PDB file of C-alpha atoms and ligand atoms in Angstrom:
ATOM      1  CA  UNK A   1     118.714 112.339  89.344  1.00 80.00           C
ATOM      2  CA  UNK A   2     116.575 111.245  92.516  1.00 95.00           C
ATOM      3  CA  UNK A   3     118.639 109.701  95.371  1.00 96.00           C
ATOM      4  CA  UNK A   4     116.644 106.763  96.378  1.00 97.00           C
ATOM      5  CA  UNK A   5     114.869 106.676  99.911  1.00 97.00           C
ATOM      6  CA  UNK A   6     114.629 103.729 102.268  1.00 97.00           C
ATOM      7  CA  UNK A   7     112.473 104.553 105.199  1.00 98.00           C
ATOM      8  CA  UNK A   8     111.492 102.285 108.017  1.00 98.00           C
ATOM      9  CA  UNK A   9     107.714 102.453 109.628  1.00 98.00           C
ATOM     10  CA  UNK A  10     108.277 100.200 112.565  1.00 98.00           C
ATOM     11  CA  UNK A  11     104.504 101.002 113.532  1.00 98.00           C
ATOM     12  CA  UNK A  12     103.654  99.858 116.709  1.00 98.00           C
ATOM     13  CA  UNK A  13     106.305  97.742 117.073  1.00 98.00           C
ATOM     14  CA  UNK A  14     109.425  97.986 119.701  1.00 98.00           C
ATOM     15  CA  UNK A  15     110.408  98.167 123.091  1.00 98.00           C
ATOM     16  CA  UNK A  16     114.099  99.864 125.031  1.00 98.00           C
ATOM     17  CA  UNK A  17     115.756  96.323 124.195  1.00 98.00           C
ATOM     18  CA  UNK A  18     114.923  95.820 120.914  1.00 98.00           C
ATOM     19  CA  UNK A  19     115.415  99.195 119.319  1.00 98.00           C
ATOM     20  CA  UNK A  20     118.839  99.363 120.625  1.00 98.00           C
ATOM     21  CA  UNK A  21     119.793  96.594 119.212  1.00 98.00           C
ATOM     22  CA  UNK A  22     118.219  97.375 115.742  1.00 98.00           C
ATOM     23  CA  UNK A  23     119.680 100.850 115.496  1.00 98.00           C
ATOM     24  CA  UNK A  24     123.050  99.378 116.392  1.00 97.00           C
ATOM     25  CA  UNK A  25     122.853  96.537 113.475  1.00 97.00           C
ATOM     26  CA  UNK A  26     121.589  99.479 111.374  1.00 97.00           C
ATOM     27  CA  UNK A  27     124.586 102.097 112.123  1.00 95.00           C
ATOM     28  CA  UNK A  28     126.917  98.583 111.760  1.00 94.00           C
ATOM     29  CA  UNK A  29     125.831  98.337 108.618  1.00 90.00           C
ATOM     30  CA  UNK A  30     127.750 101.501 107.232  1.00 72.00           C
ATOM     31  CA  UNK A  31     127.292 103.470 104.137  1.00 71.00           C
ATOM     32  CA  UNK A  32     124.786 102.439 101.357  1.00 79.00           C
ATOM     33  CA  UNK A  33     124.111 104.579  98.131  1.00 86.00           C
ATOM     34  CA  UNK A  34     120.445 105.767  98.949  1.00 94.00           C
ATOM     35  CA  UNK A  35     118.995 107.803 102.037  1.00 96.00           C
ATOM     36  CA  UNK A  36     117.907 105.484 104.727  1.00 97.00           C
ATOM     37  CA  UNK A  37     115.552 106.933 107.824  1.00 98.00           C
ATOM     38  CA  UNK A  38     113.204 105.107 110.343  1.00 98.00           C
ATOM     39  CA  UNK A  39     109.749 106.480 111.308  1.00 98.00           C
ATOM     40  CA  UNK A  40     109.381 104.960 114.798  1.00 98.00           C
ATOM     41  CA  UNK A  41     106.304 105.308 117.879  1.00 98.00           C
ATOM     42  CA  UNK A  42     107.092 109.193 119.382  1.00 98.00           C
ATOM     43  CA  UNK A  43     107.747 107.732 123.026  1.00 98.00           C
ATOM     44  CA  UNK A  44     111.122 106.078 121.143  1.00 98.00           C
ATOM     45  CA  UNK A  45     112.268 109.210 119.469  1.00 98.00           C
ATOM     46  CA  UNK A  46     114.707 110.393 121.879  1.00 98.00           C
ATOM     47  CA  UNK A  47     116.489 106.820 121.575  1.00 98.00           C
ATOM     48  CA  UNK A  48     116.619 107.076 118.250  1.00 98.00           C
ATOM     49  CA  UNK A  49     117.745 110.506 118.691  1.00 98.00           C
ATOM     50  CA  UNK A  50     120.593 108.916 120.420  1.00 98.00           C
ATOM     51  CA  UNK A  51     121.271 105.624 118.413  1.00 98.00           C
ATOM     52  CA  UNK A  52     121.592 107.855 115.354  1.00 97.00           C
ATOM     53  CA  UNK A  53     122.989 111.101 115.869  1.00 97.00           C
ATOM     54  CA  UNK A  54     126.099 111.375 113.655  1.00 95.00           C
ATOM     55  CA  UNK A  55     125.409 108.511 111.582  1.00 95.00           C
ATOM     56  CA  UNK A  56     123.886 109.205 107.751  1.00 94.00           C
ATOM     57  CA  UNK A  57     120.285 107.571 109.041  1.00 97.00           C
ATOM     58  CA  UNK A  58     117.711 109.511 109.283  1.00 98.00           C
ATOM     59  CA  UNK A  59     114.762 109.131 111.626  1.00 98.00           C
ATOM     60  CA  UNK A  60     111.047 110.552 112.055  1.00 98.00           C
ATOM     61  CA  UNK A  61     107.970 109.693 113.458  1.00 98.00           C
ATOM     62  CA  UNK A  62     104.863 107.987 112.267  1.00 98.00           C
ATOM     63  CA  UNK A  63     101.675 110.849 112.708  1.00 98.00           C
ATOM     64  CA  UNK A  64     101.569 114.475 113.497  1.00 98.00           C
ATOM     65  CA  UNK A  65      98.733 116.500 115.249  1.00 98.00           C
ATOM     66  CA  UNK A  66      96.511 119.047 112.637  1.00 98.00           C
ATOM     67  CA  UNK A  67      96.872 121.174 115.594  1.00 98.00           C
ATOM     68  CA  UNK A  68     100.264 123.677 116.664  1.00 97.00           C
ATOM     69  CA  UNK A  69      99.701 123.318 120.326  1.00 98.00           C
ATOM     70  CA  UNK A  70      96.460 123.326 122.986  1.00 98.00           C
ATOM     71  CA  UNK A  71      93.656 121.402 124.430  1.00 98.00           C
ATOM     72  CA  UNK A  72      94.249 118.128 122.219  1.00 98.00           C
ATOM     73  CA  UNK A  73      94.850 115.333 124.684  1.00 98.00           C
ATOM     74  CA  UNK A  74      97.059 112.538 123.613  1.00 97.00           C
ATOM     75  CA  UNK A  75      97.872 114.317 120.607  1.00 98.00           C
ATOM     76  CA  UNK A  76     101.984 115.443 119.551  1.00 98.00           C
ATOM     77  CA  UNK A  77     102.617 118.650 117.525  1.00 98.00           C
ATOM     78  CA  UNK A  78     105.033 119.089 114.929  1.00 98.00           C
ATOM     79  CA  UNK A  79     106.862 121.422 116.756  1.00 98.00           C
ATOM     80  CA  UNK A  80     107.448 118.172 119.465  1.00 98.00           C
ATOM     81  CA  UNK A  81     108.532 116.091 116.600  1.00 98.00           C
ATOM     82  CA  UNK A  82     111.122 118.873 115.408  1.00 98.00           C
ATOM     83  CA  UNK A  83     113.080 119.017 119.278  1.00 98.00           C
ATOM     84  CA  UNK A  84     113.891 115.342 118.533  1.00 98.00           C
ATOM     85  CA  UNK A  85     115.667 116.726 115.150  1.00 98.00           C
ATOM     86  CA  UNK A  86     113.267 114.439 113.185  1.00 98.00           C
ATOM     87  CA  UNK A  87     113.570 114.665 109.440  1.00 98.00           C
ATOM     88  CA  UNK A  88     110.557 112.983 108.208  1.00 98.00           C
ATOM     89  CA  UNK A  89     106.832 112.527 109.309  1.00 98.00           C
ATOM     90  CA  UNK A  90     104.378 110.098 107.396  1.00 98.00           C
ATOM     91  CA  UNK A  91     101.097 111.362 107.128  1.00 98.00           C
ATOM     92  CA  UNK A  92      98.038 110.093 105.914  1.00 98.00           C
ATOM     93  CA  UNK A  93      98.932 106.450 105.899  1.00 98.00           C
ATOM     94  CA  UNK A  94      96.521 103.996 105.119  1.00 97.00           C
ATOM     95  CA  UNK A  95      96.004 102.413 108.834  1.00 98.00           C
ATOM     96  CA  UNK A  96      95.248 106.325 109.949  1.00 98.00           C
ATOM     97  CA  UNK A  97      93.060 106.630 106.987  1.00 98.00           C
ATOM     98  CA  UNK A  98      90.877 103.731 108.094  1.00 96.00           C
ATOM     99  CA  UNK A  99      91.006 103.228 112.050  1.00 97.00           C
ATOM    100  CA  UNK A 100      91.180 106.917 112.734  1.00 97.00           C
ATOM    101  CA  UNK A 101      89.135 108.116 109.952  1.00 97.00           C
ATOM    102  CA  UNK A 102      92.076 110.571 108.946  1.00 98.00           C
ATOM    103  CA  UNK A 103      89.437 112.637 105.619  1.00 98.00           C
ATOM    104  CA  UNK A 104      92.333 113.867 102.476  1.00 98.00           C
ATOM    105  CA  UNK A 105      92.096 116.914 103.726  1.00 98.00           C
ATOM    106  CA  UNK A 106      92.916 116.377 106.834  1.00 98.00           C
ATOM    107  CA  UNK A 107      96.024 114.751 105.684  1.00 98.00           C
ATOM    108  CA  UNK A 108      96.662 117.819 104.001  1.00 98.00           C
ATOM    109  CA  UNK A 109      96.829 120.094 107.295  1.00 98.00           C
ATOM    110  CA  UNK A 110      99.415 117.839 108.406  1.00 98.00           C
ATOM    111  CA  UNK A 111     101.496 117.731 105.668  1.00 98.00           C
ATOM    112  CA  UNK A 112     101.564 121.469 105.752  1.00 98.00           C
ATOM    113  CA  UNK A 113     102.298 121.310 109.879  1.00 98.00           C
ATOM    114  CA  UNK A 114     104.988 119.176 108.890  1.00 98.00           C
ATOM    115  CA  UNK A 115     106.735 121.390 106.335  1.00 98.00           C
ATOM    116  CA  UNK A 116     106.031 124.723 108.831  1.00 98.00           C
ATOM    117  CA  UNK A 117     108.591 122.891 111.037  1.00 98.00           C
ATOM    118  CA  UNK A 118     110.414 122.283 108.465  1.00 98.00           C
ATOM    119  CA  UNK A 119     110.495 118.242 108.242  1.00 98.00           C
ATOM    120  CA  UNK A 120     109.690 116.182 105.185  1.00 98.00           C
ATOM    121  CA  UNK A 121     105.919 114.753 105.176  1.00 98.00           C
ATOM    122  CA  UNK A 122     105.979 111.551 103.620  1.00 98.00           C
ATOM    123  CA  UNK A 123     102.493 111.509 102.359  1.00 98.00           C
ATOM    124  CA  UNK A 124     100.979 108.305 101.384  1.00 98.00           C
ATOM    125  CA  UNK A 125      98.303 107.289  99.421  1.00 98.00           C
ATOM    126  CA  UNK A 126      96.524 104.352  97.944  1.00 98.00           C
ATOM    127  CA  UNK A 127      93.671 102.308  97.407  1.00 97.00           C
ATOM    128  CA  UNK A 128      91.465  99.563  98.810  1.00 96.00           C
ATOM    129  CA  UNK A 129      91.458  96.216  96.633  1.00 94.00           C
ATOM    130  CA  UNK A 130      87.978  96.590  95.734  1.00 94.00           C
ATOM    131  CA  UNK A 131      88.623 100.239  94.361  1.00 96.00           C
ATOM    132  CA  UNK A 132      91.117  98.638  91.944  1.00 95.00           C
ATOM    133  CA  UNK A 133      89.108  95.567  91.439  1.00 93.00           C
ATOM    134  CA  UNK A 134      86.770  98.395  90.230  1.00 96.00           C
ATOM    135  CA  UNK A 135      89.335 100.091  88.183  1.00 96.00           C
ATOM    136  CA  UNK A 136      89.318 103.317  90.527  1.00 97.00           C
ATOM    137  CA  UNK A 137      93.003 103.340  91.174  1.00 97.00           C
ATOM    138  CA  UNK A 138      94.134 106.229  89.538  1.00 98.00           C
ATOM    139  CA  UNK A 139      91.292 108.823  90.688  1.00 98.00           C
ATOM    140  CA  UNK A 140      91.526 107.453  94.069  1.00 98.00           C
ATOM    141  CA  UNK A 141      95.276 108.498  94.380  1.00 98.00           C
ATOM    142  CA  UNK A 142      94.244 111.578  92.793  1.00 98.00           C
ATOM    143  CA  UNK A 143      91.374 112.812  95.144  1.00 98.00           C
ATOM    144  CA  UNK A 144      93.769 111.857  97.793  1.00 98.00           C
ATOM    145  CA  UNK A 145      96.498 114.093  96.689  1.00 98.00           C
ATOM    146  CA  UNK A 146      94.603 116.898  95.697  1.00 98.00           C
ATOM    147  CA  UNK A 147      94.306 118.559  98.847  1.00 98.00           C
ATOM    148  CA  UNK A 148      97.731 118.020  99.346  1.00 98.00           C
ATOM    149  CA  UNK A 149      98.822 119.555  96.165  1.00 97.00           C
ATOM    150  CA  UNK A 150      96.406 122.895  97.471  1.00 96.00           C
ATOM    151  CA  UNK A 151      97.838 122.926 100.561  1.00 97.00           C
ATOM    152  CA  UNK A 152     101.381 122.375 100.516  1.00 96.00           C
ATOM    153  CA  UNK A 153     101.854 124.084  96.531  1.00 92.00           C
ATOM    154  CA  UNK A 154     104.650 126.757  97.595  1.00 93.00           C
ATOM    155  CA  UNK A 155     106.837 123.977  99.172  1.00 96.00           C
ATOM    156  CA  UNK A 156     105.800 120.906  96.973  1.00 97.00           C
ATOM    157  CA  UNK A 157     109.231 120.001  96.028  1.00 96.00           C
ATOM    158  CA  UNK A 158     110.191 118.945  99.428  1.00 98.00           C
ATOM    159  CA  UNK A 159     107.561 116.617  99.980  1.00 98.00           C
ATOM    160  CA  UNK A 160     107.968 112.995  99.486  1.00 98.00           C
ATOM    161  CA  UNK A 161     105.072 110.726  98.571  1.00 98.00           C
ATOM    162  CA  UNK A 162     104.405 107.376  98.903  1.00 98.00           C
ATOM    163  CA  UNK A 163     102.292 104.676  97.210  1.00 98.00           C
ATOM    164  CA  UNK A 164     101.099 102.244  99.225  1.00 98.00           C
ATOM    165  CA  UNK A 165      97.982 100.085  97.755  1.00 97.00           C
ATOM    166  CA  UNK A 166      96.538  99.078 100.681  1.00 96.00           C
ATOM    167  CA  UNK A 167      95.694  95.446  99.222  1.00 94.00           C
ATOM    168  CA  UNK A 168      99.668  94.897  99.873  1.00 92.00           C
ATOM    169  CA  UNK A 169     100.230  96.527 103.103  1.00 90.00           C
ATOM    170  CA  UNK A 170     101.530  93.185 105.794  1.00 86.00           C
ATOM    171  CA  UNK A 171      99.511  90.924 103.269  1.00 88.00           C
ATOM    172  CA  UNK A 172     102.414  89.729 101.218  1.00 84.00           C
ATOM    173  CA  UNK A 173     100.963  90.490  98.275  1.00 85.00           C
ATOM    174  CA  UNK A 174     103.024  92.880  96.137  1.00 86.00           C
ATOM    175  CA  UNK A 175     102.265  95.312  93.243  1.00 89.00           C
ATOM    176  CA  UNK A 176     104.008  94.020  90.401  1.00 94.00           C
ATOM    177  CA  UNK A 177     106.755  96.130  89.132  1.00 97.00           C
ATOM    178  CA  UNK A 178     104.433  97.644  86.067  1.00 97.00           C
ATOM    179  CA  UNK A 179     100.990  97.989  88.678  1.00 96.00           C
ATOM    180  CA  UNK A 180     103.136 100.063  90.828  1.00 97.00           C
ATOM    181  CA  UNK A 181     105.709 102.154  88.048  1.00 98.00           C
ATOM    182  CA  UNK A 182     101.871 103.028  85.805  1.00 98.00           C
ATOM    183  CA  UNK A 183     100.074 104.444  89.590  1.00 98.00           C
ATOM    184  CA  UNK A 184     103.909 106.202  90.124  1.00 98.00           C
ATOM    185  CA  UNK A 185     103.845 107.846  86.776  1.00 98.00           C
ATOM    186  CA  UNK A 186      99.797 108.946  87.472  1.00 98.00           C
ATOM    187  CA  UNK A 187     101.141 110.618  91.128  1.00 98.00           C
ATOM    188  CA  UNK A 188     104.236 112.353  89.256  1.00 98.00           C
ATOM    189  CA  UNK A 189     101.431 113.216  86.301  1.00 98.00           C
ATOM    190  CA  UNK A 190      99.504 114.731  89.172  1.00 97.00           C
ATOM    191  CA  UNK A 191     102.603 116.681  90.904  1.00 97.00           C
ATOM    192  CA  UNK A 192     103.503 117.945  87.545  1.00 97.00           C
ATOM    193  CA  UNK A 193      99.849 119.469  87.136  1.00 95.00           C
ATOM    194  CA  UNK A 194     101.023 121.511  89.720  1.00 94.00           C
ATOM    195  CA  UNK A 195     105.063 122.026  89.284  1.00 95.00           C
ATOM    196  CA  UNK A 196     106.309 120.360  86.755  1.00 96.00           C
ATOM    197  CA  UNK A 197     110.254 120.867  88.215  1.00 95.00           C
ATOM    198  CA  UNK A 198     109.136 119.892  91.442  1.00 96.00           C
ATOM    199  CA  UNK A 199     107.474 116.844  89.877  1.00 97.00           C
ATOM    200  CA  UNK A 200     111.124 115.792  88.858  1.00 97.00           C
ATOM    201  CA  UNK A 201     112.511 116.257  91.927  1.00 97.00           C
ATOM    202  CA  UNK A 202     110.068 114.356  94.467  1.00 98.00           C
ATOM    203  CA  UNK A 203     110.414 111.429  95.278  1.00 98.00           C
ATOM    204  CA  UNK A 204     107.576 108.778  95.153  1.00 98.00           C
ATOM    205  CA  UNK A 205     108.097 105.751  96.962  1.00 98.00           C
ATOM    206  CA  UNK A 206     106.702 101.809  96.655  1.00 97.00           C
ATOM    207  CA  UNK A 207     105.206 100.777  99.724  1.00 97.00           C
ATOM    208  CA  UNK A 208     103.335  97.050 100.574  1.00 96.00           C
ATOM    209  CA  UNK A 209     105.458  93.751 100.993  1.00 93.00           C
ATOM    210  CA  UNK A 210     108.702  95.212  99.982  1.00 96.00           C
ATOM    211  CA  UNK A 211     110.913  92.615 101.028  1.00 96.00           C
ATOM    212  CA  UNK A 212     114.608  91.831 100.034  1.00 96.00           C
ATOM    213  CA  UNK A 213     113.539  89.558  97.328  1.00 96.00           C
ATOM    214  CA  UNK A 214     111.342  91.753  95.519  1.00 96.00           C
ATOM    215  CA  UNK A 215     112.979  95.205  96.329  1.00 97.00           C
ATOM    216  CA  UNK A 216     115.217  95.252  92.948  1.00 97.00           C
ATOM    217  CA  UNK A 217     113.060  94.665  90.377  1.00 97.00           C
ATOM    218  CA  UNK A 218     110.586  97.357  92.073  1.00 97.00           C
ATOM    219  CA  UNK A 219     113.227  99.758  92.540  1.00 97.00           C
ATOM    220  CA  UNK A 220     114.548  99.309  88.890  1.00 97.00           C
ATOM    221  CA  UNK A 221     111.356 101.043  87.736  1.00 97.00           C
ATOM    222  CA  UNK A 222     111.715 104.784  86.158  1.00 97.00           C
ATOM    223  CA  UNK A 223     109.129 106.442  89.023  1.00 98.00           C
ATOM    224  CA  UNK A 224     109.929 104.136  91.798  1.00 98.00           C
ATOM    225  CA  UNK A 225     112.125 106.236  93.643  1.00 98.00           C
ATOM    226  CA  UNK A 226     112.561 104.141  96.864  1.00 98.00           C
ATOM    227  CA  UNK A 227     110.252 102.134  99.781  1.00 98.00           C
ATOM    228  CA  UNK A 228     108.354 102.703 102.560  1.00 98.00           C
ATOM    229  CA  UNK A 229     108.839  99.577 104.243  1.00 98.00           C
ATOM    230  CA  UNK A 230     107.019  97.962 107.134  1.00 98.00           C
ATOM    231  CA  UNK A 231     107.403  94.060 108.577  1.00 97.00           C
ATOM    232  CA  UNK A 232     111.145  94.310 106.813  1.00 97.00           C
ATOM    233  CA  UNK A 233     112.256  97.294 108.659  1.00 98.00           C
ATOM    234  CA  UNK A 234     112.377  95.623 111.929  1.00 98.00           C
ATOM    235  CA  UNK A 235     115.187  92.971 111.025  1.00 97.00           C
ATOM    236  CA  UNK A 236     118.379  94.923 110.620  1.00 97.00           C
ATOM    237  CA  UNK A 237     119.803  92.634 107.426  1.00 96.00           C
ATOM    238  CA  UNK A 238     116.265  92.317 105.586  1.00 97.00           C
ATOM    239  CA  UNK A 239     116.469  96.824 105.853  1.00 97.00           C
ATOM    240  CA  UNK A 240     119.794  96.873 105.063  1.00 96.00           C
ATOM    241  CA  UNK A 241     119.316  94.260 101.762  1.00 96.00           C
ATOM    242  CA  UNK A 242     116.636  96.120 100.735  1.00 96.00           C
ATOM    243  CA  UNK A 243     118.992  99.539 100.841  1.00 96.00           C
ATOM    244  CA  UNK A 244     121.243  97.789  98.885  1.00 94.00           C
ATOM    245  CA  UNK A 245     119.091  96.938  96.396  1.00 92.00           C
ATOM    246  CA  UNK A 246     118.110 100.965  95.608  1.00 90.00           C
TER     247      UNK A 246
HETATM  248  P1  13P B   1     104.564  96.136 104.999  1.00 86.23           P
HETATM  249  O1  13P B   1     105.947  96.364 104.408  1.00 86.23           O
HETATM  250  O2  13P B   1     104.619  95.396 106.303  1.00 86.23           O
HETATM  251  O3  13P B   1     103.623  95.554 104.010  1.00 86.23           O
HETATM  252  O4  13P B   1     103.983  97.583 105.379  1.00 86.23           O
HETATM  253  C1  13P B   1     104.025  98.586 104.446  1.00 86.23           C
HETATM  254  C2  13P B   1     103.639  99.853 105.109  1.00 86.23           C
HETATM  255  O5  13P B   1     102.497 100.036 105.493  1.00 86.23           O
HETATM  256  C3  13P B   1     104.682 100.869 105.310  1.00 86.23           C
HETATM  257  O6  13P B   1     104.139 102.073 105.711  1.00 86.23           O
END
């Protein structure tokens, strides 16, 4: 049995103030049955180091350098990420994808950075709206696993990957339960290629408009093993509801 995951990608959002006062109202809000972990901007990690040690949240940052250390201005290794005990790192998200050009395999070296260090990469995929309008959804979450799946094959049971059309990322347009449980079952299809136990162990989770009023019915679906949630991870009680909806 998968134990669902709820993780947070504040994005570029945040300040001192305000993040203490979210990771308060999230510690407040005490146990829940799934995992539950924030991905917030690096210069915030050692509050959240703070907020969170000794509570069952999890936290983790949004992006990892390709590189281990060196001449890469601007850039934060994985090793960095690691001294602020993160647990996860999301690579390959769609907004890297586009405005930084982040290539699959790219997205591959950092997964594998990420699991040298021994973190979880939350690797996310997904496609444009015209790719689906063209009925290219399934080989587009293929081609950008693939390199993954080389990359990381050894450890692939400790990665975690998430679906995230990007036709429903801060639109509020959702995938409907069945869009997003048939591209879930094609990812774990894909893993299995590979390992088919690990397959059964990752977790794959929903990403794009998950709010508290849609989070159940998503996270009722057989291969929808938790969200990746954006706009709704910055209000304490919309994170929380949707953690008590997995
Ligand atoms: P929204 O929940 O704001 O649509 O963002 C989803 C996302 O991109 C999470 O990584």
């Amino acid at each position: 049995m998968r134990k669902k995951l709820i993780a947070g990608n504040w994005k570029m959002n945040g300040s001192l103030a305000a993040n203490a006062t979210l990771l308060d109202n999230l510690r407040a809000g005490g146990a829940v049955g799934c995992e539950l972990a924030v991905c917030v901007p690096a210069v915030y990690l050692s509050q959240t180091q703070s907020a969170l040690t000794g509570s069952s949240i999890a936290w983790g940052a949004q992006d990892v350098s390709e590189h281990e250390s060196g001449a890469y201005t601007g850039e934060i290794s994985a090793t960095m990420l690691k001294d602020f005990a993160c647990g996860y790192v999301i690579v390959g998200h769609s907004e890297r994808r586009s405005y930084h050009r982040e290539s699959d395999e790219l997205v591959a070296i950092k997964a594998a950075q990420v699991l040298k260090s021994n973190m979880t990469p939350i690797v996310c995929v997904g496609e444009t709206l015209s790719e689906r309008e063209q009925g290219h959804t399934d080989a587009v979450v293929i081609r950008q696993l693939q390199p993954v799946l080389a990359a990381v094959s050894s450890r692939l049971s400790e990665i975690v990957v998430a679906y995230e059309p990007v036709w429903a990322i801060g639109t509020g347009k959702t995938a409907t339960p069945d869009m997003a449980q048939q591209v879930h079952a094609v990812i774990r299809a894909a893993l299995a290629s590979v390992d088919v136990h690990a397959a059964n162990t990752i977790r794959i989770l929903y990403g794009g408009s998950m709010k508290p009023d849609n989070a159940k019915e998503l996270l009722a679906m057989s291969d929808i093993d938790g969200g990746l949630i954006g706009g709704a991870s910055l209000k304490a009680a919309d994170f929380l509801a949707i953690a008590s909806a997995a």
